[in-house]
Each structure stands twice: as structure tokens, then as C-alpha cells.
Coordinates of C-alpha atoms (C1' of nucleotides) in Angstrom, one line a residue:
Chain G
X49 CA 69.6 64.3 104.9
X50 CA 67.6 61.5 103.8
X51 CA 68.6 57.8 105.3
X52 CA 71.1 57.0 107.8
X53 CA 74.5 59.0 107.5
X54 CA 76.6 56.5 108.8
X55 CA 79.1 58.8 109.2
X56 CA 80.5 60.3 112.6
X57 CA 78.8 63.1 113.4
X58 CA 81.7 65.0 113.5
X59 CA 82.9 64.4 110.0
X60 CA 79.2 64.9 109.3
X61 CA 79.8 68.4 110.8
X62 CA 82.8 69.7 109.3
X63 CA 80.8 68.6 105.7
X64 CA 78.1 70.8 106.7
X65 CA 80.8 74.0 107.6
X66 CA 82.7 73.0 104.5
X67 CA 79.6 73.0 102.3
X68 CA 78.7 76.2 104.3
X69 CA 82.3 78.0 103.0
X70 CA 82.2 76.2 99.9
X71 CA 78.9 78.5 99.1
X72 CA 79.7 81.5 100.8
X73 CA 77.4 81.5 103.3
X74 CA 80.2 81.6 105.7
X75 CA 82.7 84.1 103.6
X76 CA 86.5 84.6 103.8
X77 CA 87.6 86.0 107.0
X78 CA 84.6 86.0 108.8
X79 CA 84.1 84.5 112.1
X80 CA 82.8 81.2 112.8
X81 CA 80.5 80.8 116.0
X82 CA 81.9 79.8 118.6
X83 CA 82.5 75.8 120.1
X84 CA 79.8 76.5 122.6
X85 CA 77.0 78.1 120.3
X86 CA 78.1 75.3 117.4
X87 CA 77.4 72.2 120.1
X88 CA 74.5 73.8 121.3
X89 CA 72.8 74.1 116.8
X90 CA 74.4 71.2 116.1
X91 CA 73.1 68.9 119.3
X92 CA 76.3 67.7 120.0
X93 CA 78.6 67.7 123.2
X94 CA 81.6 71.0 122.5
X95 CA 84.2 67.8 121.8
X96 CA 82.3 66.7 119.0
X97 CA 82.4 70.5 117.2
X98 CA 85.9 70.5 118.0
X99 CA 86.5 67.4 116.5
X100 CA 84.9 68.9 113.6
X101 CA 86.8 71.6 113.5
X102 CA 89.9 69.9 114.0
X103 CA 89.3 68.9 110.2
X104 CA 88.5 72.1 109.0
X105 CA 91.6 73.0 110.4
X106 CA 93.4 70.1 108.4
X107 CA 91.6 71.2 105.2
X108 CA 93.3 74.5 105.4
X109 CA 90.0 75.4 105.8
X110 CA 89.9 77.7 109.2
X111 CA 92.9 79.4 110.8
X112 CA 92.3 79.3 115.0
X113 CA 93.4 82.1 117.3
X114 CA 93.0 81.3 120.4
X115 CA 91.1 83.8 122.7
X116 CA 89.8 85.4 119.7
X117 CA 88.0 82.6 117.4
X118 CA 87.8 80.4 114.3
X119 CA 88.1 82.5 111.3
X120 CA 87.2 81.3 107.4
X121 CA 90.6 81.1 105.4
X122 CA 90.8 83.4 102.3
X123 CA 91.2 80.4 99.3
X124 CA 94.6 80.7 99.0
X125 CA 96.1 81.0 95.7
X126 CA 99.0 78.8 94.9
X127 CA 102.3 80.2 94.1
X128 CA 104.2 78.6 91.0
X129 CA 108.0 78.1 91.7
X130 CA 109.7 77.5 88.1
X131 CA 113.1 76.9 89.8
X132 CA 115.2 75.4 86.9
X133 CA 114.3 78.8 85.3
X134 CA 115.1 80.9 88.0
X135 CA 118.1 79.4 89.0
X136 CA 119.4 80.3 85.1
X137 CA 118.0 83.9 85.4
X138 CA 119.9 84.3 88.7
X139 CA 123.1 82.7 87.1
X140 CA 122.5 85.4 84.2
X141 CA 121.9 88.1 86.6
X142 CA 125.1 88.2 88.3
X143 CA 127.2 89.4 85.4
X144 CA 124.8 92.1 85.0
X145 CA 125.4 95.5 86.1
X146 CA 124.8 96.7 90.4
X147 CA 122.3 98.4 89.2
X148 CA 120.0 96.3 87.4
X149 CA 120.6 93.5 90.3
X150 CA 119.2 96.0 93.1
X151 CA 116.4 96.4 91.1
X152 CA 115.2 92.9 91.6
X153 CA 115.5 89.4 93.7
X154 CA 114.4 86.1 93.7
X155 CA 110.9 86.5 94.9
X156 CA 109.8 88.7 92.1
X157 CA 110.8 86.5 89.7
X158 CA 107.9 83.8 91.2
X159 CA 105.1 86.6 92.2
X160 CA 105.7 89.8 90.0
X161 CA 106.1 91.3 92.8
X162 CA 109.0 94.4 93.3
X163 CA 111.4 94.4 96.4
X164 CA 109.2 97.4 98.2
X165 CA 106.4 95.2 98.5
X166 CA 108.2 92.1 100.2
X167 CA 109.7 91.9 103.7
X168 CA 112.9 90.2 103.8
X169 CA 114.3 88.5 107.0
X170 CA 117.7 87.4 107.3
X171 CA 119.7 86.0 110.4
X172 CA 123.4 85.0 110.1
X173 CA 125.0 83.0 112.5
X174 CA 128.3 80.1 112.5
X175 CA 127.7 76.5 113.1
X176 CA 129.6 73.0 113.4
X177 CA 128.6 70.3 110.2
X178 CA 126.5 68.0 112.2
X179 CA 126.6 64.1 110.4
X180 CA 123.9 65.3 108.2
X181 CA 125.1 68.6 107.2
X182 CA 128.8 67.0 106.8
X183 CA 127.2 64.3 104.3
X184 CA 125.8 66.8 102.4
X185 CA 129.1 68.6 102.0
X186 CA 131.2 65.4 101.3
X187 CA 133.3 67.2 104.2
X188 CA 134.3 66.2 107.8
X189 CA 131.8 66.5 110.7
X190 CA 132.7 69.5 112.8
X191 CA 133.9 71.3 109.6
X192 CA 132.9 75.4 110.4
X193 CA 130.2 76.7 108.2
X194 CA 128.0 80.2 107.7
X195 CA 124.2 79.6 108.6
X196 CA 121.9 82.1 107.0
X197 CA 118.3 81.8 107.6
X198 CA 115.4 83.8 105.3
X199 CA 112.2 84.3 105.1
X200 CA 110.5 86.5 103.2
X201 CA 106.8 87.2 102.6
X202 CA 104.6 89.4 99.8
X203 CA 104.2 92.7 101.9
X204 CA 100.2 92.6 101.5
X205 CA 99.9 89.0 103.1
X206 CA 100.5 87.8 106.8
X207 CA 101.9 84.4 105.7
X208 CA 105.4 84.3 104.2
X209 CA 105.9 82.2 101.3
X210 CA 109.4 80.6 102.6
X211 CA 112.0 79.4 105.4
X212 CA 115.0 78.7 104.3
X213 CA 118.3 77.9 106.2
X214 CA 121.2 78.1 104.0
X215 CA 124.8 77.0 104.5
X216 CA 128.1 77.9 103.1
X217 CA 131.3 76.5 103.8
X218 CA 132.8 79.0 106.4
X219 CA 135.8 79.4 104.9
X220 CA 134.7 80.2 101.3
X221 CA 132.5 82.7 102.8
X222 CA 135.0 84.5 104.4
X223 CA 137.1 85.2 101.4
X224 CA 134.7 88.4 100.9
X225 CA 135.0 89.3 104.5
X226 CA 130.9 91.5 103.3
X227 CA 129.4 87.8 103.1
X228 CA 129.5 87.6 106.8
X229 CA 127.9 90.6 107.6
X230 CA 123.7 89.9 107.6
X231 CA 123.4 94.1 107.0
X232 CA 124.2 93.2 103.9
X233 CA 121.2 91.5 102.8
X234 CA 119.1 91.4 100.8
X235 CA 121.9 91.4 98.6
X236 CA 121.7 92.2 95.0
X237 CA 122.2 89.4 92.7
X238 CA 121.2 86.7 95.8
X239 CA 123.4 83.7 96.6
X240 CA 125.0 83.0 93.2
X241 CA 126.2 86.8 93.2
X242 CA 127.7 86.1 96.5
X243 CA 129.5 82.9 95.3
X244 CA 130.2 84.9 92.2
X245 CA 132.3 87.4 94.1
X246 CA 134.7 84.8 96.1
X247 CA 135.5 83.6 92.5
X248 CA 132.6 80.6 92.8
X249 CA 130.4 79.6 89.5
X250 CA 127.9 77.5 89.9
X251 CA 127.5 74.6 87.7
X252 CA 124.8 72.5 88.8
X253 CA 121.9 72.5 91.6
X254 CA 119.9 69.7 93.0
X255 CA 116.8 69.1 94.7
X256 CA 115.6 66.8 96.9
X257 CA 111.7 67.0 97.5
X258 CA 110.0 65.4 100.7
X259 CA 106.8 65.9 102.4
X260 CA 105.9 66.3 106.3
X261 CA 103.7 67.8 108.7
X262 CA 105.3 71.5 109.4
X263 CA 107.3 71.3 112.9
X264 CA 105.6 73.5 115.4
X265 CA 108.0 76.7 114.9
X266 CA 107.5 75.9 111.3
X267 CA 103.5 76.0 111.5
X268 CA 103.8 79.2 113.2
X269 CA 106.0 81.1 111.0
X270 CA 104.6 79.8 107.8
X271 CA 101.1 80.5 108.6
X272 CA 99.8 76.7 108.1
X273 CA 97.8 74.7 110.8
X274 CA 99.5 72.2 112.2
X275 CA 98.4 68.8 110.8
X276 CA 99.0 71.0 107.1
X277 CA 101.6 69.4 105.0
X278 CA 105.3 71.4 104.1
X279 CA 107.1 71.0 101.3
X280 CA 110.7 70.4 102.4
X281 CA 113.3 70.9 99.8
X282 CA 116.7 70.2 100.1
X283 CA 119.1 72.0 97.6
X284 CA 122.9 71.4 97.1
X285 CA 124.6 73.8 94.7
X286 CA 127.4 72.3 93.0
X287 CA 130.7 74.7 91.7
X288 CA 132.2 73.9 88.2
X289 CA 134.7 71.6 90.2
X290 CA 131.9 69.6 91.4
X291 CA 132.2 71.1 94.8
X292 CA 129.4 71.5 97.2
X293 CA 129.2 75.2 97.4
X294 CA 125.9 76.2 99.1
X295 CA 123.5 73.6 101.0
X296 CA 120.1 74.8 101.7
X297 CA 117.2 73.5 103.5
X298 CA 114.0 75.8 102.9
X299 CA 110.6 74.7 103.7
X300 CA 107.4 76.0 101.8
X301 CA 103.4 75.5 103.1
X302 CA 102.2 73.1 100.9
X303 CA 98.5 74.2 100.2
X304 CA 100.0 77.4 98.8
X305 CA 103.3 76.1 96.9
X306 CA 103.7 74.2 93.6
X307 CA 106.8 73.5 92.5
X308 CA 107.4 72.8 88.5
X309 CA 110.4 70.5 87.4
X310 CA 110.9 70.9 83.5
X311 CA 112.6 67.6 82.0
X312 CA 114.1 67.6 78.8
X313 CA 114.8 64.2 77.0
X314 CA 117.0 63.7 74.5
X315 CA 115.4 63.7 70.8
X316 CA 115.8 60.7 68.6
X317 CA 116.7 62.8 65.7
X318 CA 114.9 61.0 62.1
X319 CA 115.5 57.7 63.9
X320 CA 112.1 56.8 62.1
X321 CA 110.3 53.8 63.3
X322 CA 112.8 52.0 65.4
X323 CA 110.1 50.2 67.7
X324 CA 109.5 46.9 67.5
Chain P
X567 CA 112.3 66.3 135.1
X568 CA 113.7 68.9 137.0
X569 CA 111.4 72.2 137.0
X570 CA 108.0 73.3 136.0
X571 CA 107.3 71.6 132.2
X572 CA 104.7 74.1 130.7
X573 CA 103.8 71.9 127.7
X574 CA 100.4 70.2 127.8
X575 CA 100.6 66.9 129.4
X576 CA 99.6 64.8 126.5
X577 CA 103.2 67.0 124.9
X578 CA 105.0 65.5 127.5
X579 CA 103.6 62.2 127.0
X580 CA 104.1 61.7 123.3
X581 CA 107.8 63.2 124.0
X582 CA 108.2 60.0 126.4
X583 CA 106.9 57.7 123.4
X584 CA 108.9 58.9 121.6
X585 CA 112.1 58.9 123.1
X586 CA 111.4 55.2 124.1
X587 CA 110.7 54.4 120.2
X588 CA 113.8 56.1 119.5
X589 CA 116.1 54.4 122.0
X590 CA 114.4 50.7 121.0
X591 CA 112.9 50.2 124.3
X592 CA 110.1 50.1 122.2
X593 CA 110.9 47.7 119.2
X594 CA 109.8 48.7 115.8
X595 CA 106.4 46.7 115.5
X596 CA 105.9 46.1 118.9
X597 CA 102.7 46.8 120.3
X598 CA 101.9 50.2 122.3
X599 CA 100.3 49.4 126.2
X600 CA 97.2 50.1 125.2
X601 CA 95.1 53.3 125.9
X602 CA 93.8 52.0 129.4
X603 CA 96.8 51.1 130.6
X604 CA 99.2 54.0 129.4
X605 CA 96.2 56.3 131.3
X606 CA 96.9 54.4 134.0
X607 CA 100.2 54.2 133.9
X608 CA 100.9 58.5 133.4
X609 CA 97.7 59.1 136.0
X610 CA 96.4 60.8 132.9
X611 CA 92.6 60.5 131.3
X612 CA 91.9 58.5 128.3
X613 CA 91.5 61.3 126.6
X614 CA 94.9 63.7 127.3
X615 CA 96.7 59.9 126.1
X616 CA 95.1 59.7 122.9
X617 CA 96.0 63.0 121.6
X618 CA 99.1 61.9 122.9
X619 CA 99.0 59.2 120.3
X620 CA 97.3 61.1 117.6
X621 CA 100.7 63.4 117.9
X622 CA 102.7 59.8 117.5
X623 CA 100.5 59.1 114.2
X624 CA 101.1 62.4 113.0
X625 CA 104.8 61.9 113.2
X626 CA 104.7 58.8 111.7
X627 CA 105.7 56.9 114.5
X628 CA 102.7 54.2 115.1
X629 CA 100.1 53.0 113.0
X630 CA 96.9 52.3 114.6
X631 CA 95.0 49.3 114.2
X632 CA 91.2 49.3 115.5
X633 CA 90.5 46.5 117.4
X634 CA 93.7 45.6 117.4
X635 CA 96.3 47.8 119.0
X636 CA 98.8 50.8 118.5
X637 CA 101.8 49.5 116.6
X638 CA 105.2 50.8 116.6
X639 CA 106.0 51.5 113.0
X640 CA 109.4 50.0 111.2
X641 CA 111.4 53.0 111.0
X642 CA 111.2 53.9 106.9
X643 CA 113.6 54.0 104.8
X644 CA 113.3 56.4 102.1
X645 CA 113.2 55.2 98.3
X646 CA 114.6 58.0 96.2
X647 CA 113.3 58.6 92.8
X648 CA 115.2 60.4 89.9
X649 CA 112.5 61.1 87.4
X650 CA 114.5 63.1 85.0
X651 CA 117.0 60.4 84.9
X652 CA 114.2 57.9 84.7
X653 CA 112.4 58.9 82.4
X654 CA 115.5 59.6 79.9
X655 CA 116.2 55.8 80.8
X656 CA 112.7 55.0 79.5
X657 CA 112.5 56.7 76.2
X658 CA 115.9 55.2 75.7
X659 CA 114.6 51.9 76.5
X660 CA 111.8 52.2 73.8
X661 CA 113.9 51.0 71.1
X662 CA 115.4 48.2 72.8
X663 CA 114.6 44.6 71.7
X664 CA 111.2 43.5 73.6
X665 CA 112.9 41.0 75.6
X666 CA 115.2 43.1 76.9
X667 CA 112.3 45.3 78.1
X668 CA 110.4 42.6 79.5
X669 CA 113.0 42.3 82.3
X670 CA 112.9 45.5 83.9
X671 CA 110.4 48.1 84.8
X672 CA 110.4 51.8 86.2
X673 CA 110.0 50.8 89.4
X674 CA 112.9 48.2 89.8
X675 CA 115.1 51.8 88.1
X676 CA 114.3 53.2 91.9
X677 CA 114.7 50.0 94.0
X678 CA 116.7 47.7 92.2
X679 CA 114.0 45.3 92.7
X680 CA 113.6 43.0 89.8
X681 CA 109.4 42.3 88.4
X682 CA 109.2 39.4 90.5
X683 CA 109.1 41.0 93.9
X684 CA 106.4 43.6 92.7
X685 CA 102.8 43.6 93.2
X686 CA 101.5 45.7 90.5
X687 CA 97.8 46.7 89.6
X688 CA 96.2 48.3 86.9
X689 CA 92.6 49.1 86.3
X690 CA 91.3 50.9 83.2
X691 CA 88.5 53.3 82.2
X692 CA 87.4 55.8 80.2
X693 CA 86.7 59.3 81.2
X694 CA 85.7 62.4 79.8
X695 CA 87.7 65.7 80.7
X696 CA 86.9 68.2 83.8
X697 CA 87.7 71.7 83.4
X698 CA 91.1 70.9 85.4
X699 CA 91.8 67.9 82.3
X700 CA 90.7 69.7 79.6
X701 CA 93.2 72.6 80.5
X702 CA 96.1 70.7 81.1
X703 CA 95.3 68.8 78.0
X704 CA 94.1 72.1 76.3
X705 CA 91.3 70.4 74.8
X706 CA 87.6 71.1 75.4
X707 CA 85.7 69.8 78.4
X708 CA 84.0 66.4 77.7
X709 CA 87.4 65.3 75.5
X710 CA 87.1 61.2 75.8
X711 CA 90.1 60.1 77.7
X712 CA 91.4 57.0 78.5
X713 CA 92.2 56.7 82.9
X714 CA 94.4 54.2 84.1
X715 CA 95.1 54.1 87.7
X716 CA 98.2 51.8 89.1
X717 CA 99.6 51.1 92.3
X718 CA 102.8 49.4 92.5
X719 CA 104.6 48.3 95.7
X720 CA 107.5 46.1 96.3
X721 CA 106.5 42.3 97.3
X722 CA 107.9 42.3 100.2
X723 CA 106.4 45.5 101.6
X724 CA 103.0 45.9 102.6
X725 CA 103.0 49.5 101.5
X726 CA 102.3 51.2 98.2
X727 CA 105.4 53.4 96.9
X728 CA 103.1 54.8 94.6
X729 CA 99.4 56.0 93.6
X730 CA 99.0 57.0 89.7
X731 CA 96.1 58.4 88.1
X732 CA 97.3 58.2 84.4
X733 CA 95.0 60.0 81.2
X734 CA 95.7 59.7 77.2
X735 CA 93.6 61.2 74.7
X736 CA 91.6 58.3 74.0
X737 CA 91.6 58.7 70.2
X738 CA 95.7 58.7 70.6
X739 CA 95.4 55.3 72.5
X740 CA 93.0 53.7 70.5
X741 CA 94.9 53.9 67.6
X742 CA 96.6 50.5 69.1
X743 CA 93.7 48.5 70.2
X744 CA 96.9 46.7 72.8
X745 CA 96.6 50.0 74.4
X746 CA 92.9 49.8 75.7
X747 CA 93.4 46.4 77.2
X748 CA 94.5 46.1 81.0
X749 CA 95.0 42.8 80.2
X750 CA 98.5 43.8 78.4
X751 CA 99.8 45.8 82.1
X752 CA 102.5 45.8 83.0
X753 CA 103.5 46.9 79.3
X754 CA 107.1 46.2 78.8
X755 CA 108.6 49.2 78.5
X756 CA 106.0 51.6 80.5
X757 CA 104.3 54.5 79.1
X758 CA 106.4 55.4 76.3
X759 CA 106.8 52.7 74.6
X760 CA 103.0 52.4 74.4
X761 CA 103.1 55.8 73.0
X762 CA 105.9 55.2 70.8
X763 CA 103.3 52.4 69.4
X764 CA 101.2 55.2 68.0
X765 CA 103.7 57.7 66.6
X766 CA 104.6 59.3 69.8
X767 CA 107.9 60.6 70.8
X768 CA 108.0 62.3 74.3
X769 CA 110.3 64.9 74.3
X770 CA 109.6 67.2 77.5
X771 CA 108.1 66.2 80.9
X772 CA 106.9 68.8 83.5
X773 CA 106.1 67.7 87.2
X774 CA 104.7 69.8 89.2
X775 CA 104.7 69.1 92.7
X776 CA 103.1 70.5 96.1
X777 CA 102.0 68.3 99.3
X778 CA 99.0 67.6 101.0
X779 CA 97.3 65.9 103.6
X780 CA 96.0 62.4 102.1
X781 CA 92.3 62.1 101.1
X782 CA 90.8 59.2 103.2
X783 CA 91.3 56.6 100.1
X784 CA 94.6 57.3 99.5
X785 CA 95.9 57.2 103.5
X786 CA 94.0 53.6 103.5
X787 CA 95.4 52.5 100.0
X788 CA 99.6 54.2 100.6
X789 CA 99.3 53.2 104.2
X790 CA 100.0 56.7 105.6
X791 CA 98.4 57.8 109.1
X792 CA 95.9 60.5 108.3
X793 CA 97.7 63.8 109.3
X794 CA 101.0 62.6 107.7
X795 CA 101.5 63.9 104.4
X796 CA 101.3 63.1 100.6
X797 CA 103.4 64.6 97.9
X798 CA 101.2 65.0 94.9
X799 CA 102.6 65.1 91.2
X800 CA 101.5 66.5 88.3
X801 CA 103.4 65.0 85.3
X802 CA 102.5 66.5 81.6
X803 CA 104.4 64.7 79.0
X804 CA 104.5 66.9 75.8
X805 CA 105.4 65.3 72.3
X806 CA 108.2 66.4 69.7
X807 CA 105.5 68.6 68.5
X808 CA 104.3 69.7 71.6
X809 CA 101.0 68.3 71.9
X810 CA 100.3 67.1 75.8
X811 CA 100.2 63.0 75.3
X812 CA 99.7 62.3 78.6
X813 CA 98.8 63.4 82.1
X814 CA 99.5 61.3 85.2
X815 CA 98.5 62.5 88.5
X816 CA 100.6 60.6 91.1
X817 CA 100.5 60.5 95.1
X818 CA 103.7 59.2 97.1
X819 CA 103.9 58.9 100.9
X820 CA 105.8 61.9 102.1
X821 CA 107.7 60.4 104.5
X822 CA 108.9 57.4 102.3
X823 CA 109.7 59.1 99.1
X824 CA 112.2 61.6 98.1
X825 CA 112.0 63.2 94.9
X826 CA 115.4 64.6 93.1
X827 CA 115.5 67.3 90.8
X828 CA 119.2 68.0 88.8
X829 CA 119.2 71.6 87.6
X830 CA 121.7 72.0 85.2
X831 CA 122.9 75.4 84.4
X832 CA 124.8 77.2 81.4
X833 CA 128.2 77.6 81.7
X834 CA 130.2 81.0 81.6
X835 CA 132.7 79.1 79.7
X836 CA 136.4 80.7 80.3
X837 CA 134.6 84.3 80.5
X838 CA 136.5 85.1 83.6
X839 CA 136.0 87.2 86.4
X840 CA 133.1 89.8 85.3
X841 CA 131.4 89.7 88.0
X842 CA 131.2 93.8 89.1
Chain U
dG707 C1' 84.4 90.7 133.0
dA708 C1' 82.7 88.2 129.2
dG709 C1' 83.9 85.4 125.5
dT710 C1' 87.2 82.6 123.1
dG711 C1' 89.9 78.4 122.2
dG712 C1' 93.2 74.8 124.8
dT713 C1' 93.5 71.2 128.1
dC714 C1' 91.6 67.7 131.0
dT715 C1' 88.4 64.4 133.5
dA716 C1' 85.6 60.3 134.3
dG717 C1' 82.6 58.3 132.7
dA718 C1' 79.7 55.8 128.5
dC719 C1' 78.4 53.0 124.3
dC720 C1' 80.0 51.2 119.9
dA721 C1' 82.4 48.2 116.2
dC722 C1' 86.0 45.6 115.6
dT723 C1' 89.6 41.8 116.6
dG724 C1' 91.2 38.0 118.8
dT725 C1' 90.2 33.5 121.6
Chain S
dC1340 C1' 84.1 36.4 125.5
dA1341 C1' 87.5 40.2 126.8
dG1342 C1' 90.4 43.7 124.9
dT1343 C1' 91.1 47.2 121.5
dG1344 C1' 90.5 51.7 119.5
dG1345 C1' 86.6 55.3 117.8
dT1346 C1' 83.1 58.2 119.2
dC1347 C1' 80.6 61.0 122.5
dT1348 C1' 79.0 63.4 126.8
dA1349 C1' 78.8 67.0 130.4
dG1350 C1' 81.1 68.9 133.0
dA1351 C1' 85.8 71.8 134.7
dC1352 C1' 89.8 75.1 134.9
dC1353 C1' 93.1 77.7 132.3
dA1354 C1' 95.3 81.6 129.3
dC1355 C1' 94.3 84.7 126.2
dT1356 C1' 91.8 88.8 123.8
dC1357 C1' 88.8 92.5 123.8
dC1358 C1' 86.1 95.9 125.9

DNA sequence: GAGTGGTCTAGACCACTGT
DNA sequence: CAGTGGTCTAGACCACTCC
């Protein structure tokens, strides 16, 4: 360094280590040294390397186990969700034939991926519409719903790729008594099948987008450092009556997520030159 | 407290804050005790009390002035933003009369603020492509562009909504010398309109959208605690020909901005129960 | 038992803000 | 000037992992 780095030397640090991963030198998966040996090359006290660290760690640089060590995070690739389009294929899917639903779910549509190589996770359980939930739903507070939560994760990687609660009205659910029953999953055909079989078409999903630091069951789960951002996605699935059929809440790591929103405008048709 | 509490201490005391924010016994803007004296007060270190507060930053909960104090931050309200339906709203408000265009902007379409309680700020440049440009342009590297970078925020706020890193093909833009001139922001009409000057219809838009943690410049310039996260937007407009006009990069606070996606599917239109 | 990261202490000096 | 938060030190004890 030539001059005065006005910097702290903490920040100064975590530059150094990210120059040092940047090139290799400290490669994917390998260890980092540890606090002690980094504040004694570094000439600085072990808070200052944590500090330093701390950033890494924010960068989505390192992943932390404790009693173990500071390991270099493989550069994760991102994930595309195209969900406009999947929504549609799932929508197509369910009047196709058992067979050809078993053969593949949502997650392969986003990764290539078939259903051997993913681990699934589902949990069912029943729940009262708290003010939020009920909002959502345009229906009373208290009203009985089905809570599903998902996640599910490429079979080769550690870090799944979603959480997802889900909830269904209770009492739509249970007009195909084989919707309450979590053995059933993964099911073929995914939600919209489900609907599909309690006489439900869906007509219309929205999202709401919103970003946050991952809650701590969240950074666990997910596989993202605390102090990473989440994606947090609320989606409300609309019937052909304009009914709230499905609300879910899923929750993606940020640094390995991108979602892509398609908008169509309407042409102006030979208009020519209207502009003034 | 009744029993052992196993969470770290500095846990337990960003809990308290937290709940005391939440009830109002700490008043939104109110200034924190300050480090000293919380130490004192929780028979804690220095130390344990400021990661107690860096927890409260990360949440969102103070903002943190040096030299100053620790603030308690006004509880935000989040500004929704329908692109689709904005964006539909701004092509069809290309052929409108100018004056009728002078009187609104995109940004009141989210707020319902009108121009006159909106700080706005353009600045403009020229650029030439990157290898991440040049592909979403899919043009060669070294392609001249034209960068505009805005930041809009309503008067009465002292917080950006918004962060925008806009790019044109420069030889697009210069086709209307208006177009090179900062002097003209805010254009009446936004974006497409000033395309529509050139020949330009927009017929598709694609966002693509993960979260982040904010770069330093951007946590000073949104107002976002570093730690709290950024949603960051890709938007490619395409033309009736299918040419990419433009490319905006765009950064929102997480935690003040909700982004809404409609996803409109295809109906099965009186097919009846085929569903297997 | 040796090594790791997580928590915590009791100091210190600094730059910045207000009066 | 006094008060604030930002950085930094040189220790300490703990729970955890691995051998």
C-alpha cells in the first residue's frame, strides 16, 4: 500500500481476504486461518479480524461453523425463477395425464433438475387467520385454515433453494379429504392440481416482493449468514370467482435467487406518429 | 424473567429495546440513552450493548447518528409499486397532449404525490458497455451508451424511494439532441416518451429482481442501516421489434418498498372437470 | 486435550456534533 | 468544551468439534 489508507483496518482486512478469494489464493471451501493466527499476521487485536470477518460474512463471502472454522464459500450460482411462466406450465400440467405429472414438479422446471435428485420437505399442520393472514383472505380473523410448509433443495447442495409456508382455506381443503394428509406430497401436479381436484381453477396469482435480513430460523435453514438479505415473496392465488384460494409466504436467499417478472404492454397497432 | 435465559446477553438486550420501541415507551425519533449509560444501566460492557444495537440497526429499528446519538426510527410505511400496471399507464400516457403529461410523473402513480412535493435529481453521462451491458444489450463491449442515474424521493421525506441507474444506446438517444440534455429532467412523460421521440415503441419489459445487502453509497444515499437490505432490479425494456432500448438498474430500500407482480393465467374456458 | 468461533470485560484513543 | 458513536486492545471464559 502506498499513502495513508484511511480506512479502518478492519475494512482494510476483509479487502485483503476478499482480494485473497477473489484470486484464488484462498480457493472455495478451503479453510481460513484462524482469528488468533489472522490477528497475530495481520498486527491487529482478534476483535479487529473478527470485525473483518464479520464482513466477509455479510459478502456471502465465508460461511462460519463454529468449533470448526471459517470456510471460503463456493461462488454461488444464481438460480432464475421465471414464475409467470411456471405458474402457466403448472396450470397446463394439471389436465395432463397422472403419469406425466409424477414425472416432474415445480423445481425442475427452474433447475433442470429431475425429482430423484431434490429432497422435498413438507409439514402440514391447522391454524387460526391471524389479522394478517385474515387480510389476505378477505375473510374473518379466526377463520380455520391448512398450513403446509416446504422446503426443498437440489440433492447435490447443502442449501435449499426455498421456504415456503402455504395456506389454504380449511374448508376447501377438506373437500378432497387426500389434501390433508402431508404423505401425500410431493404431490403430482403441485398446488394448482390440488385446487384442481376440489373443483378450484385458478385464474390469477400475485406477488408481492420485499426484502429483509433472513430471521434467525430462516438463516439457518436457508444456508445464508445472517446480516445476508431474503427475498420474501408473498403470493395470493386468485380462483375464477375472484376468490383467494391459496396464500403463500416463501422466502428465498437472495445472493442465490433472481426472480424475472415479464410485462407485456399493450401495442399501439399502426397508430403511426401520434406523439407530439 | 422467570428461569435461566440462554440467549447471549446483548440478545436479551436488544429484545428489551425492542419491546420498549414497540410498546412507544420509546417514541419514534426519540433518542436511545446513549452507549455509556444503557452499559450502565444493564451492568453490561460497552461492548455486549453495541452489538445489542447493531442487532436494532439490522432490524431497522434505529438509525445511528455519529456524534450524535442512536435514534429511534419512524416506523415505515411501505409504498407499494405496480410496475406492470405503471408502466402500461406510461406508454399509454405517451400520446397524451404535453400538458397533460407535465402534471404527473411515475412516481406520484405510486404515492399519489403530485411533482411539487418531489425532490428529483438527474445526472447524465456517457459510458461505454462492460461485459454485463454489452450482454444485456447484446451489443459488443465498448458499445457507447448514454447513463443516467436519478433519485427521487418525496419532499417531505428525508429518504430516497428509489436509486436508478438508467442506459440507452447512445446512437438511439442522440437521435433527439433533447435527449442528451439533463437540463430537460424530469421529462414529461418519463422514459418512454423520450423513446417514443425517436421511433421507439416499448412493447415488453422484464424485471428481474434479487436482494442484497446495500453497497456503502447506496446505504448513505437510500438511508438504509448497513445490514438491512436492498432490493435490486433489473428492468430490460425491449421494442416492438425486439431490440433492448433500454436498461435501468434500480435499488429500493427493502424494508420500504413492496414490489407487486399480477400473473395472469389462461383460462380453461367452460372445459369442465378434466382434471384425472 | 487442543483448536475453533461466540461472548464478554474494562479499559483506550479518535472524529464528530453540539454548546 | 462535554458527549456521542467508531475503532481497537489484551485479556478471559465458554461451547463446540475433532482427534
Amino acid at each position: 500500500m502506498s499513502g495513508r489508507d484511511w480506512r479502518p483496518r478492519y475494512v482494510q482486512v476483509a479487502e485483503d481476504l476478499r482480494e485473497r478469494i477473489a484470486s484464488g489464493e484462498l480457493a472455495s471451501g478451503s479453510v481460513l486461518p484462524g482469528e488468533l493466527e489472522l490477528a497475530e499476521r495481520y498486527h491487529l487485536s482478534r476483535t479487529s479480524v473478527r470485525n473483518a470477518i464479520r464482513q466477509l460474512r455479510e459478502w456471502g463471502l465465508v460461511r462460519v461453523e463454529r468449533g470448526r472454522g471459517t470456510y471460503v464459500r463456493a461462488p454461488r450460482e444464481r438460480v432464475t425463477r421465471y414464475n409467470a411462466e411456471r405458474y402457466q406450465w403448472e396450470k397446463d400440467r394439471v389436465r395432463k395425464s397422472e403419469e406425466e405429472r409424477r414425472s416432474t414438479g415445480g423445481v425442475e422446471f427452474d433447475t433442470g433438475l429431475t425429482v430423484a435428485d431434490l429432497t422435498f420437505h413438507a409439514e402440514y399442520g391447522e391454524l387460526r387467520a391471524d389479522e394478517d393472514l385474515a387480510g389476505a383472505f378477505g375473510a374473518p380473523v379466526g377463520t380455520r385454515l391448512l398450513r403446509r410448509v416446504y422446503w426443498t433443495r437440489p440433492g447435490t447442495d447443502t442449501a435449499p433453494l426455498s421456504l415456503a409456508r402455504s395456506y389454504l382455506p380449511y374448508d376447501l381443503a377438506a373437500r378432497n379429504p387426500e389434501l390433508l394428509d402431508a404423505g401425500n406430497e410431493p404431490w403430482p401436479g403441485g398446488t394448482q392440481h390440488q385446487l384442481a381436484t376440489v373443483g378450484v381453477e385458478v385464474d390469477r396469482i400475485e406477488e408481492r416482493v420485499t426484502a429483509r435480513p433472513p430471521l434467525p430460523d430462516e438463516a439457518d435453514r436457508l444456508d445464508v449468514e445472517p446480516g445476508v438479505s431474503v427475498l420474501a415473496v408473498r403470493r395470493v392465488s386468485l380462483d375464477v370467482e375472484g376468490r383467494v384460494v391459496e396464500v403463500v409466504d416463501a422466502v428465498y436467499p437472495g445472493d442465490r435467487i433472481e426472480l424475472v417478472y415479464p410485462i407485456q404492454l399493450r401495442r399501439w397497432n399502426g397508430a403511426g406518429e401520434r406523439w407530439s
